[in-house]
CSV table of C-alpha atoms in Angstrom, one decimal:
chain,number,residue,atom,x,y,z
A,1,MET,CA,31.6,18.0,13.5
A,2,GLU,CA,35.3,17.2,12.5
A,3,ILE,CA,38.2,18.3,14.8
A,4,ASP,CA,41.0,19.7,12.9
A,5,ILE,CA,44.1,18.6,14.9
A,6,LYS,CA,46.5,21.1,13.0
A,7,GLN,CA,44.0,23.7,13.5
A,8,VAL,CA,44.0,23.0,17.5
A,9,LEU,CA,47.9,22.6,17.6
A,10,LEU,CA,48.3,25.8,15.6
A,11,GLN,CA,45.7,27.3,17.8
A,12,ILE,CA,47.5,26.2,21.0
A,13,GLY,CA,50.8,27.3,19.3
A,14,ASN,CA,49.4,30.9,18.9
A,15,PHE,CA,48.2,30.6,22.5
A,16,VAL,CA,52.1,30.0,23.8
A,17,ILE,CA,53.7,32.5,21.6
A,18,LEU,CA,50.7,35.0,22.7
A,19,MET,CA,51.1,33.9,26.4
A,20,PHE,CA,55.1,34.1,26.0
A,21,ILE,CA,55.2,37.7,24.4
A,22,MET,CA,52.6,38.8,27.1
A,23,ASN,CA,54.5,37.4,29.5
A,24,LYS,CA,57.7,38.8,28.7
A,25,TYR,CA,56.6,42.1,27.3
A,26,LEU,CA,53.3,43.1,30.3
A,27,TYR,CA,53.2,41.1,33.0
A,28,LYS,CA,57.0,41.3,34.1
A,29,PRO,CA,57.5,44.9,33.6
A,30,VAL,CA,54.2,45.3,35.3
A,31,LEU,CA,54.8,43.3,38.3
A,32,LYS,CA,58.4,44.6,38.3
A,33,VAL,CA,56.8,48.2,39.0
A,34,LEU,CA,54.1,46.9,41.3
A,35,LYS,CA,57.2,45.1,43.0
A,36,GLN,CA,58.9,48.4,43.2
A,37,ARG,CA,56.2,50.1,44.7
A,38,GLU,CA,55.6,47.7,47.1
A,39,ASP,CA,59.2,47.9,48.3
A,40,LYS,CA,58.8,51.5,48.5
A,41,ILE,CA,55.6,51.6,50.3
A,42,ASN,CA,57.4,49.0,52.8
A,43,ASP,CA,60.4,51.4,52.9
A,44,GLY,CA,58.2,54.0,53.6
A,45,LEU,CA,56.4,52.3,56.2
A,46,SER,CA,59.4,51.0,58.1
A,47,SER,CA,61.3,54.4,57.7
A,48,ALA,CA,57.9,55.9,59.3
A,49,GLU,CA,57.9,53.1,61.9
A,50,ARG,CA,61.5,53.7,62.8
A,51,ASN,CA,60.7,57.1,63.0
A,52,ILE,CA,58.1,57.2,65.3
A,53,LYS,CA,60.2,54.7,67.3
A,54,ALA,CA,63.0,57.1,67.2
A,55,GLU,CA,60.4,60.1,67.8
A,56,GLU,CA,59.3,57.9,70.7
A,57,GLU,CA,62.5,57.3,72.0
A,58,LEU,CA,63.5,61.0,71.5
A,59,GLY,CA,60.3,61.6,73.8
A,60,LYS,CA,61.5,59.4,76.5
A,61,THR,CA,65.2,60.7,76.4
A,62,LYS,CA,63.8,64.2,76.4
A,63,LYS,CA,61.1,63.5,79.5
A,64,SER,CA,64.4,61.9,81.2
A,65,VAL,CA,67.0,64.5,80.3
A,66,LEU,CA,64.2,66.9,81.5
A,67,SER,CA,63.4,65.3,84.5
A,68,ARG,CA,67.5,65.0,85.5
A,69,ALA,CA,67.9,69.0,84.5
A,70,ARG,CA,64.7,69.6,86.9
A,71,ARG,CA,66.5,67.8,89.7
A,72,ASP,CA,69.9,69.0,89.5
A,73,ALA,CA,68.2,72.6,88.7
A,74,ALA,CA,66.3,71.9,92.2
A,75,LYS,CA,69.8,70.6,93.9
A,76,ILE,CA,71.6,73.5,92.8
A,77,LEU,CA,68.8,75.9,93.8
A,78,SER,CA,68.7,74.5,97.3
A,79,ASP,CA,72.7,74.2,97.5
A,80,ALA,CA,72.4,77.6,96.4
A,81,LYS,CA,70.2,78.6,98.9
A,82,ALA,CA,71.9,77.1,101.5
A,83,ASP,CA,75.3,78.1,100.7
A,84,ALA,CA,73.3,81.9,101.0
A,85,LYS,CA,71.9,80.8,104.4
A,86,LYS,CA,75.5,79.7,105.4
A,87,GLN,CA,77.3,83.0,103.9
A,88,SER,CA,74.6,85.3,105.0
A,89,LYS,CA,75.0,83.7,108.4
A,90,ALA,CA,78.9,83.9,108.7
A,91,MET,CA,78.6,87.6,107.3
A,92,LEU,CA,76.3,88.1,109.9
A,93,ALA,CA,78.3,86.6,112.6
A,94,GLU,CA,81.5,88.3,111.3
A,95,ALA,CA,79.4,91.9,111.1
A,96,LYS,CA,78.6,91.4,114.8
A,97,GLU,CA,81.8,90.7,115.7
A,98,GLN,CA,83.0,93.6,114.0
A,99,ALA,CA,80.7,95.4,115.6
A,100,LYS,CA,81.6,94.3,119.0
A,101,GLU,CA,85.2,95.1,118.3
A,102,GLU,CA,84.4,98.6,117.1
A,103,LEU,CA,82.3,99.3,120.3
A,104,LEU,CA,85.4,97.8,122.4
A,105,ARG,CA,87.4,100.5,120.4
A,106,GLN,CA,84.8,103.2,121.0
A,107,GLU,CA,84.3,102.5,124.5
A,108,LYS,CA,88.3,102.4,124.9
A,109,LYS,CA,88.9,105.5,122.9
A,110,ALA,CA,85.8,107.1,125.1
A,111,GLN,CA,87.8,105.9,128.4
A,112,GLN,CA,91.5,106.8,127.3
A,113,ALA,CA,89.8,110.3,126.4
A,114,LYS,CA,87.9,110.8,129.4
A,115,LYS,CA,90.9,109.5,131.6
A,116,SER,CA,93.0,112.5,129.3
A,117,ARG,CA,90.3,115.2,130.5
A,118,GLU,CA,90.9,113.7,134.1
A,119,ASN,CA,94.4,114.0,133.8
A,120,LYS,CA,94.2,117.6,132.6
A,121,LYS,CA,91.8,118.8,134.9
A,122,ASP,CA,94.1,117.1,137.7
A,123,SER,CA,97.1,118.8,136.0
A,124,LYS,CA,95.3,122.4,136.1
A,125,LEU,CA,94.3,121.7,139.9
A,126,ALA,CA,97.8,120.9,140.7
A,127,GLU,CA,99.1,123.5,138.9
A,128,LEU,CA,96.4,126.3,140.4
A,129,THR,CA,96.7,124.8,143.7
A,130,MET,CA,101.0,125.3,143.7
A,131,ALA,CA,100.2,128.9,141.9
A,132,THR,CA,97.8,129.8,145.2
A,133,VAL,CA,100.5,128.1,147.7
A,134,GLU,CA,103.4,130.3,145.9
A,135,THR,CA,101.3,133.2,146.6
A,136,LEU,CA,100.3,132.8,149.7
A,137,LEU,CA,104.0,131.7,150.7
A,138,ARG,CA,105.1,135.1,149.0
A,139,ASP,CA,102.5,137.4,150.8
A,140,SER,CA,102.6,135.4,154.4
A,141,LEU,CA,106.6,135.1,154.8
A,142,SER,CA,108.1,137.8,156.4
A,143,THR,CA,112.0,138.9,155.4
A,144,LYS,CA,112.9,136.9,158.6
A,145,ASP,CA,111.0,134.0,157.9
A,146,VAL,CA,112.8,134.1,154.6
A,147,GLU,CA,115.8,134.5,156.3
A,148,ARG,CA,115.4,131.6,158.8
A,149,ILE,CA,114.1,129.3,156.2
A,150,THR,CA,116.8,129.9,153.9
A,151,LYS,CA,119.5,129.3,156.8
A,152,ALA,CA,118.0,126.6,158.0
A,153,THR,CA,118.3,124.9,154.2
A,154,ILE,CA,121.7,125.8,154.2
A,155,LYS,CA,122.2,124.0,157.8
A,156,ASN,CA,120.5,121.0,156.8
A,157,LEU,CA,122.8,120.3,154.1
A,158,ARG,CA,125.9,119.8,156.6
B,1,MET,CA,117.1,117.9,153.0
B,2,SER,CA,115.0,116.2,150.3
B,3,SER,CA,116.0,115.5,146.9
B,4,VAL,CA,117.3,118.1,144.4
B,5,ASN,CA,117.3,118.6,140.7
B,6,ILE,CA,120.8,118.1,138.7
B,7,SER,CA,119.6,119.7,135.7
B,8,THR,CA,122.1,120.7,132.6
B,9,ASN,CA,120.5,124.4,132.3
B,10,SER,CA,122.6,126.8,130.1
B,11,ILE,CA,124.3,129.1,132.4
B,12,GLN,CA,123.4,132.8,132.7
B,13,ASP,CA,126.8,134.3,133.5
B,14,ARG,CA,129.4,132.6,131.3
B,15,SER,CA,132.3,134.9,132.4
B,16,GLN,CA,131.4,132.8,136.2
B,17,ALA,CA,131.6,129.6,134.7
B,18,ASP,CA,134.1,128.4,137.1
B,19,THR,CA,132.7,130.0,140.0
B,20,ILE,CA,129.7,128.3,142.4
B,21,ILE,CA,127.0,130.9,142.5
B,22,ALA,CA,124.3,130.9,145.2
B,23,TYR,CA,121.1,132.4,144.7
B,24,SER,CA,118.7,132.9,147.6
B,25,PRO,CA,116.4,135.9,148.5
B,26,VAL,CA,118.4,137.0,151.0
B,27,LYS,CA,121.9,138.0,151.0
B,28,LEU,CA,124.0,134.8,152.5
B,29,ASP,CA,127.1,135.3,154.8
B,30,SER,CA,130.6,133.9,154.6
B,31,SER,CA,129.5,131.0,157.2
B,32,ASP,CA,126.8,129.8,155.1
B,33,LEU,CA,128.8,129.8,151.9
B,34,LYS,CA,131.1,127.9,153.6
B,35,VAL,CA,128.5,125.4,154.3
B,36,LEU,CA,127.5,125.4,151.2
B,37,GLN,CA,131.1,124.8,149.3
B,38,SER,CA,131.8,122.1,151.8
B,39,HIS,CA,128.5,120.6,151.1
B,40,LEU,CA,129.1,120.9,147.3
B,41,GLN,CA,132.9,119.6,147.9
B,42,PHE,CA,131.6,116.5,149.9
B,43,LYS,CA,128.7,115.4,147.9
B,44,TYR,CA,129.8,116.1,144.2
B,45,SER,CA,133.2,117.2,144.3
B,46,ILE,CA,132.8,120.7,143.4
B,47,SER,CA,135.4,122.7,144.5
B,48,ALA,CA,135.4,126.7,143.1
B,49,PRO,CA,135.0,130.0,144.5
B,50,ILE,CA,131.6,130.9,145.6
B,51,ILE,CA,129.6,134.0,145.3
B,52,SER,CA,126.1,134.9,146.5
B,53,LYS,CA,123.5,136.6,144.4
B,54,ILE,CA,120.2,137.6,145.5
B,55,ASP,CA,116.9,135.9,143.8
B,56,PRO,CA,113.6,137.1,145.2
B,57,THR,CA,111.4,134.9,143.1
B,58,LEU,CA,112.8,131.7,145.1
B,59,ILE,CA,111.0,132.4,148.0
B,60,ALA,CA,113.1,130.8,150.8
B,61,GLY,CA,116.5,128.6,150.3
B,62,VAL,CA,119.1,128.6,148.1
B,63,ARG,CA,119.5,127.7,144.5
B,64,VAL,CA,123.3,126.8,143.5
B,65,ILE,CA,124.8,127.0,140.0
B,66,TYR,CA,128.2,125.7,139.0
B,67,GLN,CA,129.0,125.0,135.5
B,68,ASP,CA,126.3,123.5,133.9
B,69,LYS,CA,124.7,121.9,137.0
B,70,GLU,CA,121.8,123.0,139.0
B,71,LEU,CA,121.4,122.1,142.6
B,72,ASP,CA,118.0,123.8,143.6
B,73,TYR,CA,117.2,123.8,147.3
B,74,SER,CA,114.8,126.7,147.0
B,75,LEU,CA,111.3,126.9,148.5
B,76,LEU,CA,110.0,127.4,144.9
B,77,GLY,CA,111.9,124.3,143.5
B,78,LYS,CA,110.4,122.2,146.0
B,79,LEU,CA,106.9,123.8,145.0
B,80,LYS,CA,107.5,123.1,141.3
B,81,ARG,CA,108.9,119.4,141.8
B,82,LEU,CA,105.7,119.0,143.8
B,83,SER,CA,103.5,120.1,141.4
B,84,LYS,CA,105.1,118.1,138.6
B,85,GLU,CA,104.8,115.1,140.9
B,86,LEU,CA,101.0,115.8,141.1
B,87,GLN,CA,100.5,116.3,137.5
């Protein structure tokens, strides 16, 4: 068998040209598309990872915010309870004080009313006594007695 | 003699404003009136003619009125003062 160098070279040239054309118009675009897809997938993956991380961070933040909010709420509640207790204590003390004052005022008023009643009674008694004495004197004194007393009164003026 | 009231009662008889009127349950004689006059002159510097009038409500004693002054030496006046003090 005889090798035709010319034919071999031609075949080689043919192959090279074919390789060049395939490389240029088939492999490169396909590789490019594949590369683009890979990039896209990688981007998606990294984005998903980022999202997961962000979500985790968010979850952590949420937890921390919630726990802080719970703590704050508990503090506010306890403060409010303490405040309310303090206020109710103060109000109770004030009400007690007011009630005491009112009681004292009423007692004083009652005492004054009693005193006034007693004074009125005394006054009426004095009036009645004087009226009785006056009547007794008018009935019991004779004209002579009256004259004697009158003259004695005038005599005492000297 | 115990204390007497010197009040500013209105005079019943304006025509006798410058006369001392001595009210008493019995008629006063001239010696009584003289004693009264000298008492008023000495104690209150009142110098005026004096007349006697009967007032049986006084019980006993005498009540003197001169202008706007009233000097009550009557038993009724004493009782009234005592009643006032007791009230």
